[in-house]
Coordinates of C-alpha atoms in Angstrom, one line a residue:
Chain U
M195 CA 69.6 45.9 10.0
K196 CA 72.8 47.7 10.8
A197 CA 75.3 46.6 13.4
Q198 CA 76.5 49.8 15.0
Y199 CA 80.2 50.3 15.4
I200 CA 81.1 51.2 19.0
R201 CA 84.8 52.1 19.1
G202 CA 86.6 50.7 22.1
A203 CA 83.7 49.0 23.7
S204 CA 85.0 45.9 25.4
L205 CA 83.3 42.5 25.2
D206 CA 82.4 42.8 28.9
V207 CA 80.6 46.1 28.2
L208 CA 78.8 44.7 25.2
L209 CA 77.7 41.6 27.2
D210 CA 76.0 43.8 29.8
P211 CA 72.4 44.3 28.6
D212 CA 72.3 47.4 30.9
A213 CA 75.5 49.0 29.6
A214 CA 75.2 52.6 28.7
A215 CA 76.8 51.8 25.3
W216 CA 73.6 50.0 24.2
R217 CA 71.5 53.2 24.7
S218 CA 73.0 54.7 21.6
V219 CA 72.3 51.7 19.5
K220 CA 69.1 51.9 17.5
S221 CA 66.8 48.9 18.0
A222 CA 64.2 47.4 15.8
T223 CA 61.1 45.3 16.7
L224 CA 61.0 42.2 14.7
P225 CA 57.8 40.1 14.5
L226 CA 58.3 36.4 15.2
S227 CA 56.5 33.4 13.5
G228 CA 56.0 29.9 14.9
T229 CA 57.8 27.3 12.9
P230 CA 55.4 25.2 10.7
S231 CA 54.2 22.0 12.3
A232 CA 54.5 20.2 8.9
L233 CA 58.2 20.9 8.8
Q234 CA 58.8 19.0 12.1
P235 CA 60.8 15.9 11.5
T236 CA 58.7 13.3 13.3
A237 CA 55.0 12.4 13.6
A238 CA 55.2 12.5 17.4
V239 CA 56.4 16.1 17.3
R240 CA 53.8 17.1 14.8
T241 CA 51.1 15.4 16.9
E242 CA 52.2 17.2 20.1
F243 CA 52.5 20.5 18.3
P244 CA 49.8 20.8 15.6
E245 CA 49.7 23.8 13.2
G246 CA 49.1 27.0 15.0
S247 CA 50.3 25.9 18.4
I248 CA 54.0 26.8 17.9
G249 CA 55.6 30.1 18.7
A250 CA 54.6 31.5 22.1
I251 CA 56.8 34.6 21.8
K252 CA 55.4 37.0 19.1
Q253 CA 58.0 39.7 18.8
V254 CA 61.5 40.6 19.8
S255 CA 63.3 43.9 20.1
V256 CA 66.8 43.7 18.6
A257 CA 69.9 45.9 18.7
I258 CA 73.2 45.0 17.1
A259 CA 76.6 46.4 17.8
H260 CA 80.3 45.5 17.1
N261 CA 83.6 46.8 18.2
G262 CA 85.6 45.8 15.2
G263 CA 86.5 42.4 16.6
E264 CA 83.3 41.1 18.2
L265 CA 79.6 41.2 17.2
A266 CA 76.9 41.4 19.8
F267 CA 73.1 41.0 19.5
R268 CA 70.9 42.5 22.3
L269 CA 67.5 40.9 22.4
E270 CA 64.6 41.9 24.6
W271 CA 61.2 40.2 24.8
S272 CA 58.2 39.9 27.1
D273 CA 58.0 36.8 29.1
A274 CA 56.2 36.8 32.4
S275 CA 58.2 33.9 33.9
A276 CA 61.9 33.0 33.6
E277 CA 62.1 29.2 33.0
S278 CA 65.3 27.6 33.7
G279 CA 63.9 24.2 33.0
A280 CA 65.4 22.8 36.2
G281 CA 62.7 23.8 38.7
G282 CA 62.7 20.8 41.0
Q283 CA 64.5 18.9 38.3
D284 CA 61.1 18.1 37.0
D285 CA 61.1 16.4 33.6
V286 CA 58.3 18.5 32.3
G287 CA 60.3 21.7 32.5
F288 CA 62.2 23.3 29.6
P289 CA 64.5 26.3 29.7
D290 CA 63.8 29.6 27.9
A291 CA 66.3 29.9 25.1
A292 CA 67.3 32.2 22.2
A293 CA 69.7 31.9 19.3
I294 CA 71.1 34.0 16.5
L295 CA 71.3 32.1 13.2
L296 CA 73.8 33.0 10.4
P297 CA 74.4 31.5 7.0
V298 CA 78.0 30.2 6.8
R299 CA 78.0 31.1 3.1
P300 CA 75.4 33.1 1.2
G301 CA 72.5 31.1 -0.1
A302 CA 72.2 28.6 2.9
P303 CA 68.5 28.0 3.3
L304 CA 66.9 29.3 6.6
M305 CA 63.7 27.3 6.8
T306 CA 65.4 24.0 6.8
M307 CA 68.3 25.0 9.0
G308 CA 70.7 24.8 6.2
A309 CA 71.2 21.9 3.8
P310 CA 73.9 19.3 3.1
G311 CA 76.9 21.4 2.0
Q312 CA 75.2 24.6 3.0
P313 CA 75.7 24.9 6.7
V314 CA 74.1 27.5 9.0
N315 CA 75.6 28.6 12.3
A316 CA 73.7 29.3 15.5
W317 CA 74.8 31.2 18.6
Y318 CA 72.7 29.6 21.3
W319 CA 71.8 30.9 24.7
R320 CA 69.7 29.1 27.3
A321 CA 68.5 30.2 30.7
D322 CA 69.9 27.2 32.6
E323 CA 73.4 27.8 31.1
N324 CA 73.4 31.5 31.4
G325 CA 76.9 32.9 30.6
T326 CA 78.0 29.9 28.5
G327 CA 76.8 30.0 25.0
R328 CA 76.9 27.1 22.5
Q329 CA 78.3 27.4 19.0
V330 CA 76.1 25.2 16.9
T331 CA 76.2 24.2 13.3
A332 CA 73.5 22.5 11.1
Q333 CA 73.1 21.2 7.6
G334 CA 69.4 20.4 7.6
L335 CA 66.6 19.8 10.1
G336 CA 67.6 17.5 13.0
T337 CA 71.3 17.9 12.3
T338 CA 72.4 20.5 14.8
E339 CA 75.7 19.8 16.4
T340 CA 77.4 21.7 19.2
I341 CA 80.9 22.6 18.1
D342 CA 82.1 24.3 21.3
R343 CA 80.9 26.0 24.4
E344 CA 83.6 28.7 24.5
S345 CA 83.4 31.0 21.6
V346 CA 79.8 32.2 22.0
K347 CA 79.4 34.5 25.1
C348 CA 76.0 35.4 26.5
R349 CA 74.4 37.2 29.4
G350 CA 70.7 37.2 30.2
I351 CA 68.7 39.2 32.8
H352 CA 65.1 38.6 33.6
R353 CA 63.1 41.3 35.3
Q354 CA 59.7 42.9 35.2
S355 CA 58.4 40.2 32.9
E356 CA 61.1 40.7 30.4
W357 CA 64.2 39.0 29.2
A358 CA 67.2 41.1 28.1
V359 CA 69.8 38.8 26.6
V360 CA 73.1 39.6 24.8
I361 CA 74.7 37.0 22.6
A362 CA 78.1 37.7 21.2
R363 CA 81.0 36.2 19.3
H364 CA 84.2 37.2 17.6
L365 CA 83.6 38.1 14.0
R366 CA 86.0 35.5 12.9
V367 CA 86.9 32.2 14.7
K368 CA 89.9 30.1 13.8
G369 CA 89.9 27.0 11.6
N370 CA 86.3 26.0 11.3
Q371 CA 84.5 25.7 7.9
Q372 CA 81.2 25.0 9.5
V373 CA 80.7 28.4 11.2
A374 CA 80.1 31.9 10.0
Q375 CA 83.2 34.1 9.4
I376 CA 82.1 37.8 9.3
D377 CA 84.0 40.7 7.8
V378 CA 83.4 44.3 8.5
G379 CA 82.3 46.0 5.3
T380 CA 80.9 42.8 3.7
G381 CA 78.0 42.1 6.0
T382 CA 75.9 39.0 6.2
A383 CA 72.3 38.0 7.1
F384 CA 70.7 36.7 10.3
S385 CA 67.6 35.3 11.9
I386 CA 66.6 35.0 15.5
A387 CA 64.9 32.1 17.3
I388 CA 63.2 32.2 20.7
W389 CA 62.1 29.1 22.7
E390 CA 59.5 29.7 25.4
G391 CA 60.3 27.0 28.0
G392 CA 56.9 27.4 29.8
H393 CA 55.3 26.3 26.5
R394 CA 57.5 23.2 26.3
E395 CA 59.3 24.8 23.3
R396 CA 62.5 23.1 22.3
A397 CA 64.2 21.7 19.2
G398 CA 62.3 22.9 16.1
I399 CA 59.4 24.1 18.3
K400 CA 60.2 27.9 18.5
S401 CA 59.4 31.4 17.2
F402 CA 61.7 32.8 14.5
A403 CA 62.2 36.1 12.7
L404 CA 61.3 35.9 9.1
G405 CA 63.1 38.5 6.9
A406 CA 62.8 39.8 3.4
L407 CA 65.9 38.1 2.0
E408 CA 64.8 34.6 1.4
G409 CA 63.7 34.5 5.0
W410 CA 66.9 36.2 6.3
H411 CA 67.3 39.7 7.7
P412 CA 70.2 41.4 5.9
L413 CA 72.9 42.7 8.3
T414 CA 75.5 45.4 7.4
L415 CA 78.6 46.2 9.4
N416 CA 81.0 49.0 8.9
R417 CA 83.4 51.1 10.8
S418 CA 81.6 54.4 10.7
S419 CA 79.6 55.3 13.8
Chain B
M256 CA 60.3 -8.8 12.1
T257 CA 62.3 -6.3 10.1
A258 CA 65.4 -6.9 8.0
R259 CA 67.4 -6.8 11.2
K260 CA 69.6 -9.8 11.6
H261 CA 68.3 -11.0 15.0
Q262 CA 66.2 -9.6 17.8
L263 CA 67.0 -10.2 21.4
A264 CA 64.0 -10.9 23.6
M265 CA 63.1 -11.7 27.2
V266 CA 60.3 -13.8 28.6
M267 CA 59.2 -13.4 32.2
D268 CA 57.0 -16.0 33.8
L269 CA 54.7 -14.1 36.1
N270 CA 53.7 -17.3 37.9
K271 CA 57.2 -17.4 39.4
C272 CA 57.9 -13.8 40.4
L273 CA 58.0 -13.4 44.1
G274 CA 58.5 -9.6 44.2
C275 CA 61.9 -9.7 45.8
H276 CA 63.4 -6.9 43.6
T277 CA 66.7 -8.6 43.2
C278 CA 66.5 -7.7 39.5
T279 CA 65.9 -4.1 40.3
V280 CA 68.8 -3.9 42.7
A281 CA 71.1 -5.8 40.3
C282 CA 70.3 -3.3 37.6
K283 CA 70.5 -0.2 39.8
T284 CA 73.9 -1.1 41.2
L285 CA 75.3 -1.9 37.7
W286 CA 73.9 0.9 35.6
S287 CA 71.9 3.7 37.3
N288 CA 74.0 4.7 40.3
G289 CA 75.8 7.6 38.5
E290 CA 75.4 11.3 38.4
G291 CA 71.8 12.4 37.9
M292 CA 70.5 8.9 38.0
D293 CA 69.1 8.7 41.6
Y294 CA 65.5 8.5 40.6
M295 CA 66.0 6.1 37.7
W296 CA 65.0 2.5 37.8
F297 CA 65.5 0.9 34.5
N298 CA 64.0 -2.2 36.0
T299 CA 60.9 -2.0 38.2
V300 CA 58.7 -4.5 39.9
N301 CA 55.1 -3.4 40.7
T302 CA 52.2 -5.0 42.3
M303 CA 49.3 -5.5 40.0
P304 CA 46.5 -4.3 39.9
G305 CA 48.3 -1.1 40.9
R306 CA 49.3 2.3 39.7
G307 CA 52.7 1.3 38.5
T308 CA 55.9 3.3 37.9
P309 CA 55.7 6.1 37.1
R310 CA 52.3 6.4 38.8
D311 CA 49.4 5.8 36.4
W312 CA 51.8 5.4 33.4
E313 CA 49.2 3.5 31.4
A314 CA 47.2 6.7 31.1
M315 CA 50.0 8.8 29.8
G316 CA 49.6 8.0 26.1
G317 CA 52.3 7.5 23.5
G318 CA 52.8 4.6 21.1
F319 CA 50.7 4.2 18.0
D320 CA 47.0 3.9 17.3
A321 CA 45.5 1.0 15.3
R322 CA 46.4 2.7 12.0
G323 CA 50.0 3.3 13.1
N324 CA 49.7 7.0 13.8
A325 CA 51.6 8.5 16.7
R326 CA 49.3 8.6 19.7
P327 CA 49.7 11.8 21.8
G328 CA 51.7 11.2 25.0
R329 CA 52.8 13.3 27.9
L330 CA 55.9 13.6 30.0
P331 CA 55.7 12.1 33.5
R332 CA 56.3 14.5 36.4
R333 CA 59.0 13.8 38.9
Q334 CA 56.5 13.3 41.7
E335 CA 54.9 10.5 39.6
Y336 CA 58.2 8.6 39.7
G337 CA 58.8 9.5 43.3
E338 CA 62.0 11.2 44.4
A339 CA 64.9 9.1 45.7
W340 CA 64.8 9.4 49.4
K341 CA 67.7 11.0 51.3
F342 CA 68.5 9.8 54.8
N343 CA 70.3 11.4 57.8
H344 CA 73.2 9.0 57.5
D345 CA 75.8 11.8 58.3
E346 CA 74.1 12.9 61.4
L347 CA 73.5 9.3 62.5
Y348 CA 77.1 8.0 62.0
H349 CA 79.1 11.1 62.6
G350 CA 76.9 13.4 64.6
G351 CA 78.1 12.2 68.0
N352 CA 74.5 11.9 69.4
G353 CA 74.7 8.3 70.2
D354 CA 71.4 6.5 70.5
S355 CA 69.4 9.7 70.7
R356 CA 69.0 9.9 67.0
H357 CA 67.4 7.4 64.6
L358 CA 67.3 6.8 60.9
E359 CA 65.0 9.4 59.3
I360 CA 64.2 10.6 55.9
K361 CA 65.6 14.1 55.2
G362 CA 63.2 16.7 53.8
G363 CA 59.5 16.4 53.3
T364 CA 57.5 13.2 53.9
P365 CA 57.4 11.3 50.6
E366 CA 53.9 10.9 49.1
W367 CA 54.8 8.5 46.4
G368 CA 57.6 6.2 45.4
P369 CA 58.4 3.6 42.7
N370 CA 56.9 0.7 44.7
W371 CA 54.4 2.7 46.8
D372 CA 51.3 0.4 46.5
E373 CA 53.2 -2.8 47.0
D374 CA 51.0 -5.8 47.8
E375 CA 47.8 -3.8 47.9
G376 CA 46.3 -5.5 44.8
A377 CA 42.6 -5.7 44.4
G378 CA 39.5 -7.8 45.2
K379 CA 37.7 -8.4 48.5
F380 CA 38.7 -10.8 51.2
P381 CA 38.7 -13.8 50.9
N382 CA 39.1 -13.3 47.2
S383 CA 41.7 -10.5 47.2
Y384 CA 44.5 -11.0 44.7
H385 CA 47.7 -9.5 43.4
F386 CA 50.7 -10.5 41.3
Y387 CA 54.0 -8.9 40.5
L388 CA 54.9 -7.3 37.2
P389 CA 58.6 -6.7 36.5
R390 CA 59.2 -4.3 33.7
I391 CA 62.3 -3.2 31.7
C392 CA 62.5 -1.4 28.3
N393 CA 60.7 -3.6 25.8
H394 CA 63.3 -3.0 23.1
C395 CA 60.3 -2.7 20.7
T396 CA 60.5 -3.7 17.0
H397 CA 58.5 -0.5 16.2
A398 CA 60.1 1.6 18.9
A399 CA 58.0 4.8 19.6
C400 CA 61.0 6.5 21.2
Q401 CA 63.1 6.0 18.1
A402 CA 60.3 7.2 15.8
A403 CA 59.7 10.3 17.9
C404 CA 63.3 11.6 18.1
P405 CA 63.9 14.5 15.7
R406 CA 67.6 13.9 15.8
Q407 CA 67.9 10.1 15.2
A408 CA 69.6 10.0 18.6
I409 CA 67.9 6.6 19.4
E410 CA 69.4 3.6 17.7
K411 CA 68.3 0.0 17.4
R412 CA 71.3 -2.2 17.1
E413 CA 71.5 -4.0 13.8
S414 CA 72.9 -7.2 15.3
D415 CA 70.3 -7.7 18.1
G416 CA 67.7 -5.0 18.1
I417 CA 68.7 -3.5 21.4
V418 CA 67.4 0.1 21.7
T419 CA 69.9 2.6 23.0
V420 CA 70.2 6.3 23.3
N421 CA 73.3 7.8 21.6
E422 CA 74.2 10.4 24.3
D423 CA 76.5 12.3 21.9
R424 CA 73.5 13.0 19.6
C425 CA 70.8 13.4 22.3
R426 CA 70.0 17.1 23.0
G427 CA 67.5 16.4 25.8
Y428 CA 64.3 17.2 23.9
R429 CA 62.4 14.4 25.6
F430 CA 60.1 13.6 22.8
C431 CA 61.1 10.0 23.3
Q432 CA 59.8 10.2 26.9
S433 CA 56.4 11.3 25.8
A434 CA 56.3 8.8 23.0
C435 CA 57.2 5.7 24.9
P436 CA 53.9 4.3 26.0
Y437 CA 55.6 2.2 28.7
K438 CA 57.4 5.2 30.2
K439 CA 60.7 3.5 30.3
I440 CA 62.9 6.4 29.3
Y441 CA 64.4 8.6 32.0
F442 CA 65.9 12.1 31.8
N443 CA 69.2 12.9 33.4
H444 CA 69.1 16.5 34.4
Q445 CA 72.8 16.6 35.2
K446 CA 73.9 15.3 31.8
K447 CA 70.8 16.6 30.0
V448 CA 70.3 13.4 28.1
A449 CA 67.7 10.6 28.0
Q450 CA 68.8 7.3 29.6
K451 CA 67.2 3.9 29.6
C452 CA 67.6 0.2 30.0
I453 CA 70.3 -1.0 27.6
F454 CA 69.5 -4.8 27.9
C455 CA 73.0 -5.0 29.4
F456 CA 74.5 -4.8 25.9
P457 CA 78.0 -4.6 27.2
R458 CA 77.3 -8.0 28.9
I459 CA 75.5 -9.4 25.8
D460 CA 78.6 -8.5 23.7
E461 CA 80.6 -10.7 26.0
G462 CA 78.1 -13.6 26.0
V463 CA 76.6 -12.7 29.4
A464 CA 72.9 -12.5 30.0
P465 CA 71.4 -9.2 31.4
A466 CA 72.0 -8.8 35.1
C467 CA 68.2 -8.7 35.9
A468 CA 67.8 -12.2 34.3
R469 CA 71.0 -13.8 35.6
Q470 CA 70.4 -12.6 39.2
C471 CA 66.7 -13.6 39.4
P472 CA 66.4 -16.1 42.2
G473 CA 62.9 -17.2 40.9
R474 CA 64.3 -18.3 37.5
L475 CA 61.5 -16.4 35.8
R476 CA 63.5 -14.6 33.1
F477 CA 64.4 -16.2 29.8
V478 CA 66.8 -14.5 27.4
G479 CA 67.7 -15.2 23.8
Y480 CA 67.1 -14.5 20.1
R481 CA 63.6 -14.6 18.8
D482 CA 64.5 -16.7 15.8
D483 CA 66.6 -19.3 17.7
Q484 CA 64.2 -22.3 17.4
N485 CA 66.1 -24.4 19.8
A486 CA 66.0 -21.9 22.6
P487 CA 63.3 -21.2 25.2
I488 CA 62.2 -17.8 23.8
Y489 CA 61.0 -19.2 20.5
K490 CA 59.4 -22.1 22.1
L491 CA 57.5 -20.0 24.7
V492 CA 56.5 -17.1 22.3
D493 CA 56.0 -18.8 18.9
K494 CA 55.7 -22.5 19.5
W495 CA 53.6 -22.8 22.6
K496 CA 52.2 -19.2 22.4
V497 CA 52.1 -18.8 26.2
A498 CA 54.2 -15.6 26.4
L499 CA 52.6 -12.3 25.3
P500 CA 53.6 -8.7 25.2
L501 CA 52.3 -6.2 27.7
H502 CA 49.7 -3.9 26.1
P503 CA 50.0 -5.0 22.5
E504 CA 47.5 -2.3 21.6
Y505 CA 50.2 0.3 22.1
G506 CA 51.4 -0.8 18.7
T507 CA 55.2 -0.9 19.3
E508 CA 55.7 -4.7 19.1
P509 CA 57.5 -5.2 22.4
N510 CA 60.3 -7.9 22.6
V511 CA 59.6 -8.5 26.3
F512 CA 56.9 -11.2 26.8
Y513 CA 55.1 -12.4 29.8
V514 CA 53.6 -15.8 30.8
P515 CA 50.4 -14.6 32.4
P516 CA 49.7 -15.5 36.1
I517 CA 47.2 -18.2 36.7
G518 CA 46.6 -17.4 40.3
P519 CA 44.5 -19.4 42.7
A520 CA 40.8 -20.1 42.3
S521 CA 38.1 -18.1 44.2
Y522 CA 36.3 -19.0 47.3
G523 CA 32.6 -19.4 46.8
A524 CA 29.9 -18.0 49.2
D525 CA 29.9 -21.3 51.1
G526 CA 33.7 -21.0 51.7
D527 CA 34.5 -23.8 49.3
I528 CA 37.0 -23.3 46.5
D529 CA 35.3 -22.7 43.2
E530 CA 37.6 -23.9 40.5
S531 CA 35.4 -22.3 37.8
R532 CA 36.2 -18.8 39.0
P533 CA 39.8 -17.6 38.8
R534 CA 40.9 -15.2 41.5
V535 CA 42.6 -12.9 39.0
P536 CA 39.7 -11.9 36.7
D537 CA 40.2 -12.9 33.1
E538 CA 39.1 -9.5 31.9
Y539 CA 41.8 -7.9 33.9
L540 CA 44.5 -10.0 32.3
V541 CA 42.9 -9.3 28.9
S542 CA 43.2 -5.6 29.6
L543 CA 47.0 -6.1 30.1
F544 CA 47.9 -8.7 27.6
G545 CA 45.1 -8.7 25.0
P546 CA 42.5 -11.4 24.2
K547 CA 45.2 -14.0 23.4
V548 CA 45.9 -14.3 27.1
L549 CA 42.9 -16.7 27.5
D550 CA 44.4 -19.2 25.2
A551 CA 47.8 -18.8 26.9
L552 CA 46.2 -19.5 30.3
A553 CA 44.4 -22.5 28.9
T554 CA 47.6 -23.9 27.5
V555 CA 49.6 -23.5 30.7
K556 CA 46.7 -25.1 32.7
A557 CA 46.4 -28.0 30.4
E558 CA 50.2 -28.6 30.3
R559 CA 50.3 -28.4 34.1
E560 CA 47.7 -31.1 34.2
R561 CA 49.6 -33.2 31.7
K562 CA 52.8 -32.9 33.7
R563 CA 50.9 -33.9 36.9
I564 CA 49.4 -37.0 35.3
T565 CA 52.1 -38.2 32.9
G566 CA 55.2 -36.5 34.3
K567 CA 56.0 -35.2 30.9
S568 CA 55.5 -31.8 29.3
E569 CA 58.0 -29.9 27.2
L570 CA 56.3 -26.6 28.2
M571 CA 56.3 -27.3 31.9
D572 CA 59.9 -28.5 31.8
L573 CA 60.8 -25.2 30.1
L574 CA 59.0 -23.1 32.6
I575 CA 60.3 -25.0 35.6
A576 CA 63.8 -24.3 34.3
Y577 CA 65.5 -27.3 35.8
E578 CA 68.7 -26.2 34.1
W579 CA 69.3 -22.6 35.0
K580 CA 71.8 -22.0 32.3
S581 CA 69.4 -23.2 29.6
M582 CA 67.3 -20.1 30.2
F583 CA 69.7 -17.7 28.5
G584 CA 69.9 -19.0 24.9
G585 CA 73.6 -19.5 25.0
L586 CA 74.3 -16.2 26.7
D587 CA 75.5 -18.1 29.8
R588 CA 79.1 -17.0 30.3
D589 CA 80.1 -16.3 33.9
P590 CA 80.4 -12.5 34.2
S591 CA 83.3 -12.9 36.6
T592 CA 85.3 -14.2 33.7
V593 CA 84.8 -10.9 31.8
S594 CA 87.4 -8.2 32.5
V595 CA 85.4 -5.0 32.0
I596 CA 81.7 -4.4 31.6
Q597 CA 80.9 -0.7 31.5
W598 CA 78.6 2.0 30.1
T599 CA 80.6 2.8 27.0
K600 CA 80.0 5.3 24.2
K601 CA 80.3 2.4 21.8
R602 CA 76.6 2.2 20.9

């Protein structure tokens, strides 16, 4: 896909899922697959979520834009109920969530969430922390680590049985080898994950966008609009 | 036993539990009075037969089947624990209404709580019966919570086998909660991490027994290392074989053991005491502690008799616990001599 350059669009504008700026950005509908049960790290997880039971959200509409300094993904998917996971503070509730996954360097494996020495970087939004995103890094299944809660910005709106969520970050962030640094002109690759809280989806239990480039979707960025 | 150096364990003599909840309060005031912990009781005492805490936890699954496969489990609902009640203290003390207002529960009328069916028990008069079952985390040798966590956020300490949650690694997925067949893991919605009984490890590290054990007025909790052959745990579990794990069929190898309750004999139809029929049915105790409970009961009865007749029984002397400090396997330091005991990140 292509991240459309929108000259002069502020981060505030990009973070608004309803901003007029997004109307000019071409979106694509990406099919989502459930993660394989066999890849889940423990027997208890595989038992609770057998093959075929994972991945409640089947597709997501994606639009991508940048302003030369920040990159924003606008996701939209059908979901009849907004789960914040905190309803009555009941332990059985989990929040709806979404994340953009990026390789830190080319060749990082998608299916295993990176590998030792080949980190991947997630920009993570969840409904109960709406506004605050998490910058996450991983080098293999079960190794995700939240690096900070400042650099990833998000905004989600739920209405008419649909989530519209924007997840954004500066193209480059200072001094961290574990996260993606993106250059206009060079491009990168991405995937998307969505967790349906009402289906008890969390951790590796999620839907994800499988692309043509060893699982990744190629992403190009340039300065022409 | 695994290659672990030692395993800490606890034995609770159910013949001595009077259901006073001092253990529960000792634990609550020490560990679970922080943010998001209102509803948590790392230590509970329930009347048996009863539905327990959380309600009907024995039917929630988890643990392992006979072949060691993970058994499906489910998450308890908040109503099954029972919400912490909130009272109208502000109105009462600062409302300026004098005697016209009384202590009331704020919000809806509670329908369940952590000790809701206290003293109900089972059986028909005059053969009704009950006993108290205190429970903490079992710090299992084959801990289902640890096996279930996809992030290795649950650790079993190398030095003593205490099972703890590393709150820096925990992401709040709660697979541990479903997997624990004893439902002794809680979720902190404020901190978004799992929390549980830590066997008072900051006290253990200073040579002090867990608060629930040290504060028990009934002297029913023994503490120590499984392999310390001179201490009560080894003698009760391995030598005399009178202390058994709760629900051994869950497959997690608990390190908390119980001396089963003997209870009184039944009344016969003629009103006379029938010594051949125990008030607490054997089959009920077997359902809790497995078939070995019958041998354990026989041993305790025989040693009671020996003590009665001869005045001498190693087992009875242990269970009577003449010397309070001897119950803690050397972990008998006075906590008031320790400067700081706190919930640390050093796990």
